[in-house]
Amino acid sequence: MKQASLFFLIFLSITLLFAEMPQEAATANPDYKIIYMISPARSLSTVFMRTFAKRTDLQIFHEPGINPFVKTYVPEWKIVFKDDAFTTYEDMKKTLLKEVQNSHLFVKEMIFMAFPFIKDNPDFVKNPAIRFFFLVCNPHDTTVSFYNRISNHNAQFPIYYRLLHDLFQHIKEHAVHKPVIIKSEEFAENPEKTLRALCKHLEIEYQPSMLNLEDLSSNFDGANWNEQKVGESIHHWHGTAIRSTAIKPARTYEVDAQGNPTFSEINEEYR
């Protein structure tokens, strides 16, 4: 937790890069778009994705890069995947580029899964059909939430804010459409305003149904999300978001008189 101050500096530098969504016209207007959201873990990203899952004009791909990432970089992670899960980033890319011929796609990806794929596929980044945006949460809240979700507190699990910053700069430099940043806290406080602004930026119509979330039940298997993981893993990481019926303000954690995180919610030996 000694890296907390670094997390905050990086977070601040990211948010200052784009204080508001740009309004310039797109340089290309393909029939369908791949809306590609990148975020750290525990950033309300699944709830955000669920708002797009309520639309009638697109297909969801939930963390399509997780199996290729695990197989390549962390095979020791004990995650059970579906039989038809993507096994390589190349298979994933081919499927996305094929499916976008028929409808808009919304891709939700964690930063650590997205980073190697994006850096190794400049053609994908430069594709005018791709619209990137970043959903970023206060790293203090992300860190405590992640700690509460993992079982092995002796392991090292970086939250990857430095990678987030680096990938944002890379996409900003090479993509046809500049990426934008959305703060998770602002989305939670005013979801309709946030979604309307994003839809305008993406040049798609805002649909009021995006705010109508329902409990997807404990039996939800993620089939209509093109989910890669099997049921138990889905609900371990995304159970609260799956059962949510409303978008609520994000949980916050204790800070001291100077506004610095105390991490009092974390066992002292792991701080």
Coordinates of N, CA and C in Angstrom, one line a residue, residues 123-250:
D123 N -2.8 -2.3 -36.1 CA -3.8 -2.2 -37.1 C -5.2 -2.1 -36.4
F124 N -5.4 -2.8 -35.3 CA -6.6 -2.7 -34.6 C -6.8 -1.3 -34.0
V125 N -5.8 -0.8 -33.4 CA -5.9 0.5 -32.8 C -6.2 1.6 -33.8
K126 N -5.7 1.5 -35.0 CA -5.9 2.5 -36.1 C -7.2 2.3 -36.9
N127 N -7.9 1.2 -36.6 CA -9.2 0.9 -37.3 C -10.2 2.0 -37.0
P128 N -10.7 2.7 -38.0 CA -11.7 3.8 -37.7 C -13.0 3.4 -37.0
A129 N -13.3 2.1 -37.1 CA -14.5 1.6 -36.4 C -14.3 1.5 -34.9
I130 N -13.1 1.5 -34.4 CA -12.9 1.3 -33.0 C -13.0 2.7 -32.2
R131 N -13.8 2.7 -31.2 CA -13.9 3.9 -30.3 C -13.6 3.5 -28.9
F132 N -12.4 3.9 -28.4 CA -11.9 3.6 -27.1 C -12.4 4.6 -26.1
F133 N -12.7 4.1 -24.9 CA -12.8 5.0 -23.7 C -12.4 4.3 -22.5
F134 N -12.0 5.1 -21.5 CA -11.4 4.6 -20.2 C -12.4 4.9 -19.1
L135 N -12.7 3.9 -18.3 CA -13.5 4.2 -17.1 C -12.5 4.0 -15.9
V136 N -12.4 5.1 -15.1 CA -11.3 5.2 -14.1 C -12.0 5.6 -12.8
C137 N -11.6 4.7 -11.8 CA -12.1 4.9 -10.4 C -11.0 5.5 -9.5
N138 N -11.3 6.2 -8.4 CA -10.3 6.6 -7.4 C -9.5 5.3 -7.0
P139 N -8.2 5.4 -7.2 CA -7.4 4.1 -6.9 C -7.5 3.7 -5.4
H140 N -7.8 4.6 -4.5 CA -8.0 4.2 -3.1 C -9.2 3.2 -3.0
D141 N -10.3 3.6 -3.6 CA -11.5 2.7 -3.6 C -11.2 1.4 -4.3
T142 N -10.5 1.5 -5.4 CA -10.2 0.3 -6.2 C -9.4 -0.7 -5.4
T143 N -8.4 -0.1 -4.7 CA -7.5 -1.0 -4.0 C -8.2 -1.7 -2.8
V144 N -9.0 -1.0 -2.1 CA -9.7 -1.6 -0.9 C -10.7 -2.6 -1.4
S145 N -11.4 -2.3 -2.5 CA -12.4 -3.2 -3.0 C -11.8 -4.5 -3.6
F146 N -10.6 -4.3 -4.2 CA -9.9 -5.5 -4.7 C -9.4 -6.4 -3.6
Y147 N -8.9 -5.8 -2.6 CA -8.5 -6.5 -1.4 C -9.6 -7.3 -0.8
N148 N -10.8 -6.7 -0.7 CA -11.9 -7.4 -0.2 C -12.4 -8.6 -1.0
R149 N -12.0 -8.6 -2.3 CA -12.5 -9.6 -3.2 C -11.6 -10.8 -3.3
I150 N -10.3 -10.6 -3.1 CA -9.4 -11.7 -3.3 C -9.2 -12.5 -2.0
S151 N -8.8 -13.7 -2.1 CA -8.7 -14.6 -1.0 C -7.3 -14.8 -0.5
N152 N -6.3 -14.6 -1.4 CA -4.9 -14.8 -1.0 C -4.3 -13.4 -0.8
H153 N -4.3 -12.9 0.4 CA -3.8 -11.6 0.7 C -2.3 -11.5 0.8
N154 N -1.6 -12.6 0.7 CA -0.2 -12.6 0.6 C 0.4 -12.4 -0.8
A155 N -0.5 -12.6 -1.8 CA -0.1 -12.4 -3.2 C 0.0 -11.0 -3.6
Q156 N 0.7 -10.7 -4.6 CA 0.9 -9.3 -5.1 C -0.1 -9.2 -6.3
F157 N -1.0 -8.3 -6.2 CA -1.9 -8.0 -7.3 C -1.9 -6.5 -7.7
P158 N -1.0 -6.1 -8.6 CA -1.0 -4.7 -9.0 C -2.4 -4.3 -9.6
I159 N -2.7 -3.0 -9.3 CA -3.9 -2.5 -9.8 C -3.7 -1.8 -11.2
Y160 N -2.5 -1.6 -11.6 CA -2.1 -1.3 -13.0 C -2.5 0.1 -13.4
Y161 N -2.5 1.1 -12.5 CA -2.7 2.5 -13.0 C -1.6 3.0 -13.9
R162 N -0.4 2.6 -13.7 CA 0.7 3.0 -14.5 C 0.4 2.5 -16.0
L163 N 0.0 1.2 -16.1 CA -0.3 0.7 -17.4 C -1.4 1.5 -18.0
L164 N -2.4 1.8 -17.2 CA -3.6 2.5 -17.7 C -3.1 3.9 -18.3
H165 N -2.3 4.6 -17.6 CA -1.8 5.8 -18.1 C -1.0 5.6 -19.4
D166 N -0.1 4.6 -19.5 CA 0.7 4.4 -20.7 C -0.2 4.0 -21.9
L167 N -1.2 3.2 -21.6 CA -2.0 2.7 -22.7 C -2.9 3.9 -23.2
F168 N -3.4 4.7 -22.3 CA -4.1 5.9 -22.8 C -3.3 6.7 -23.7
Q169 N -2.0 7.0 -23.3 CA -1.2 7.8 -24.2 C -0.9 7.1 -25.5
H170 N -0.8 5.8 -25.5 CA -0.5 5.1 -26.8 C -1.8 5.2 -27.7
I171 N -2.9 5.0 -27.1 CA -4.1 5.1 -28.0 C -4.4 6.5 -28.4
K172 N -4.2 7.4 -27.6 CA -4.3 8.9 -27.9 C -3.4 9.2 -29.1
E173 N -2.2 8.6 -29.2 CA -1.3 8.9 -30.2 C -1.6 8.2 -31.5
H174 N -2.2 7.0 -31.5 CA -2.3 6.2 -32.7 C -3.7 5.9 -33.2
A175 N -4.7 6.1 -32.3 CA -6.1 5.8 -32.8 C -6.7 6.9 -33.6
V176 N -7.6 6.6 -34.5 CA -8.2 7.6 -35.4 C -9.1 8.5 -34.5
H177 N -9.8 8.0 -33.5 CA -10.6 8.8 -32.6 C -9.9 8.9 -31.3
K178 N -9.8 10.0 -30.7 CA -9.2 10.2 -29.4 C -10.0 9.5 -28.4
P179 N -9.3 8.8 -27.4 CA -10.0 8.2 -26.3 C -10.5 9.2 -25.3
V180 N -11.6 8.9 -24.6 CA -12.0 9.8 -23.6 C -12.0 9.0 -22.3
I181 N -12.0 9.8 -21.2 CA -12.0 9.2 -19.8 C -13.3 9.6 -19.1
I182 N -13.9 8.6 -18.5 CA -15.1 8.8 -17.6 C -14.7 8.3 -16.2
K183 N -15.0 9.2 -15.3 CA -14.8 8.8 -13.9 C -15.9 8.0 -13.4
S184 N -15.6 6.9 -12.7 CA -16.6 6.0 -12.2 C -17.6 6.7 -11.2
E185 N -17.0 7.6 -10.4 CA -17.8 8.3 -9.4 C -18.8 9.2 -10.1
E186 N -18.4 9.9 -11.2 CA -19.4 10.7 -11.9 C -20.5 9.9 -12.5
F187 N -20.1 8.8 -13.1 CA -21.1 7.9 -13.7 C -22.1 7.5 -12.6
A188 N -21.6 7.1 -11.4 CA -22.5 6.6 -10.4 C -23.4 7.7 -9.8
E189 N -22.9 8.9 -9.8 CA -23.7 10.1 -9.3 C -24.7 10.5 -10.3
N190 N -24.4 10.5 -11.6 CA -25.3 11.0 -12.6 C -25.2 10.1 -13.8
P191 N -25.8 8.9 -13.8 CA -25.6 8.0 -14.9 C -26.2 8.5 -16.2
E192 N -27.4 9.1 -16.1 CA -28.0 9.5 -17.4 C -27.2 10.6 -18.1
K193 N -26.7 11.6 -17.3 CA -25.9 12.6 -17.9 C -24.6 12.0 -18.6
T194 N -24.0 11.1 -17.9 CA -22.8 10.5 -18.4 C -23.0 9.7 -19.6
L195 N -24.1 8.9 -19.6 CA -24.4 8.0 -20.8 C -24.8 8.9 -22.0
R196 N -25.6 9.9 -21.7 CA -26.0 10.8 -22.8 C -24.7 11.4 -23.5
A197 N -23.8 11.9 -22.7 CA -22.6 12.5 -23.2 C -21.8 11.5 -24.0
L198 N -21.6 10.3 -23.5 CA -20.9 9.3 -24.2 C -21.5 8.9 -25.5
C199 N -22.8 8.7 -25.5 CA -23.5 8.3 -26.7 C -23.4 9.4 -27.8
K200 N -23.4 10.7 -27.3 CA -23.2 11.8 -28.3 C -21.8 11.7 -28.9
H201 N -20.8 11.5 -28.0 CA -19.5 11.4 -28.5 C -19.3 10.2 -29.4
L202 N -20.0 9.1 -29.2 CA -19.9 7.9 -30.0 C -20.7 8.0 -31.3
E203 N -21.6 9.1 -31.3 CA -22.5 9.3 -32.5 C -23.5 8.1 -32.6
I204 N -24.0 7.7 -31.4 CA -25.1 6.8 -31.4 C -26.2 7.4 -30.6
E205 N -27.4 6.9 -30.8 CA -28.6 7.5 -30.1 C -28.6 7.0 -28.7
Y206 N -28.8 7.9 -27.7 CA -29.0 7.5 -26.3 C -30.4 6.8 -26.2
Q207 N -30.4 5.6 -25.5 CA -31.7 4.9 -25.3 C -32.0 4.9 -23.8
P208 N -33.2 5.5 -23.4 CA -33.6 5.5 -22.0 C -33.5 4.1 -21.3
S209 N -33.7 3.1 -22.1 CA -33.7 1.7 -21.5 C -32.4 1.4 -20.9
M210 N -31.3 2.1 -21.2 CA -30.0 1.8 -20.6 C -30.0 1.9 -19.1
L211 N -30.9 2.7 -18.5 CA -30.9 2.8 -17.1 C -31.8 1.8 -16.4
N212 N -32.5 1.0 -17.2 CA -33.5 0.1 -16.6 C -32.8 -1.3 -16.3
L213 N -32.1 -1.4 -15.2 CA -31.5 -2.6 -14.9 C -32.4 -3.5 -14.0
E214 N -32.2 -4.8 -14.2 CA -33.0 -5.8 -13.5 C -32.1 -6.8 -12.9
D215 N -32.5 -7.5 -11.8 CA -31.8 -8.5 -11.2 C -31.7 -9.7 -12.2
L216 N -30.4 -10.0 -12.6 CA -30.2 -11.1 -13.5 C -30.2 -12.5 -12.9
S217 N -30.3 -12.6 -11.6 CA -30.5 -13.8 -10.8 C -29.1 -14.5 -10.6
S218 N -29.1 -15.3 -9.6 CA -27.9 -16.1 -9.2 C -27.6 -17.2 -10.2
N219 N -28.5 -17.4 -11.1 CA -28.3 -18.5 -12.2 C -27.7 -17.9 -13.5
F220 N -27.5 -16.6 -13.5 CA -27.0 -16.0 -14.7 C -25.7 -16.6 -15.2
D221 N -25.6 -16.9 -16.4 CA -24.4 -17.6 -16.9 C -23.6 -16.7 -17.9
G222 N -24.1 -15.5 -18.2 CA -23.4 -14.6 -19.0 C -23.4 -14.9 -20.5
A223 N -24.3 -15.8 -21.0 CA -24.4 -16.2 -22.4 C -24.6 -15.0 -23.3
N224 N -25.5 -14.1 -22.9 CA -25.7 -12.9 -23.8 C -24.7 -11.8 -23.6
W225 N -23.6 -12.1 -22.8 CA -22.5 -11.2 -22.7 C -21.3 -11.8 -23.5
N226 N -21.4 -12.9 -24.1 CA -20.3 -13.7 -24.6 C -19.2 -13.9 -23.6
E227 N -19.7 -14.2 -22.4 CA -18.9 -14.4 -21.2 C -17.9 -15.6 -21.4
Q228 N -16.7 -15.4 -21.0 CA -15.6 -16.4 -21.2 C -15.5 -17.4 -20.0
K229 N -15.9 -16.9 -18.8 CA -15.7 -17.7 -17.5 C -17.0 -18.5 -17.3
V230 N -16.8 -19.5 -16.4 CA -18.0 -20.3 -16.0 C -18.7 -19.6 -14.8
G231 N -19.8 -20.2 -14.5 CA -20.7 -19.5 -13.5 C -20.1 -19.0 -12.2
E232 N -19.4 -19.9 -11.5 CA -18.8 -19.6 -10.2 C -17.9 -18.4 -10.3
S233 N -17.0 -18.4 -11.3 CA -16.1 -17.2 -11.4 C -16.8 -16.0 -11.8
I234 N -17.9 -16.1 -12.6 CA -18.6 -14.9 -13.0 C -19.2 -14.2 -11.7
H235 N -19.8 -15.0 -10.9 CA -20.5 -14.5 -9.7 C -19.5 -14.0 -8.6
H236 N -18.4 -14.7 -8.6 CA -17.4 -14.2 -7.6 C -17.0 -12.8 -7.8
W237 N -16.7 -12.5 -9.1 CA -16.2 -11.2 -9.4 C -17.3 -10.2 -9.7
H238 N -18.4 -10.6 -10.3 CA -19.4 -9.7 -10.8 C -20.8 -9.9 -10.2
G239 N -20.8 -10.6 -9.1 CA -22.1 -11.0 -8.5 C -23.0 -9.8 -8.1
T240 N -22.4 -8.8 -7.5 CA -23.2 -7.6 -7.1 C -23.7 -6.9 -8.3
A241 N -22.9 -6.7 -9.3 CA -23.3 -6.0 -10.5 C -24.4 -6.8 -11.2
I242 N -24.3 -8.1 -11.2 CA -25.3 -8.9 -11.9 C -26.6 -8.8 -11.2
R243 N -26.6 -8.7 -9.9 CA -27.9 -8.6 -9.2 C -28.4 -7.2 -9.0
S244 N -27.7 -6.2 -9.4 CA -28.1 -4.8 -9.2 C -29.3 -4.4 -10.0
T245 N -30.1 -3.6 -9.4 CA -31.3 -3.1 -10.1 C -31.3 -1.6 -10.2
A246 N -30.2 -1.0 -9.8 CA -30.1 0.5 -9.9 C -28.6 0.8 -9.8
I247 N -28.3 2.0 -10.4 CA -26.9 2.5 -10.4 C -26.8 3.4 -9.2
K248 N -25.9 3.0 -8.2 CA -25.9 3.7 -7.0 C -24.5 4.4 -6.8
P249 N -24.4 5.4 -6.0 CA -23.0 6.0 -5.8 C -22.0 5.0 -5.3
A250 N -20.8 5.1 -5.8 CA -19.8 4.1 -5.4 C -19.5 4.2 -3.9

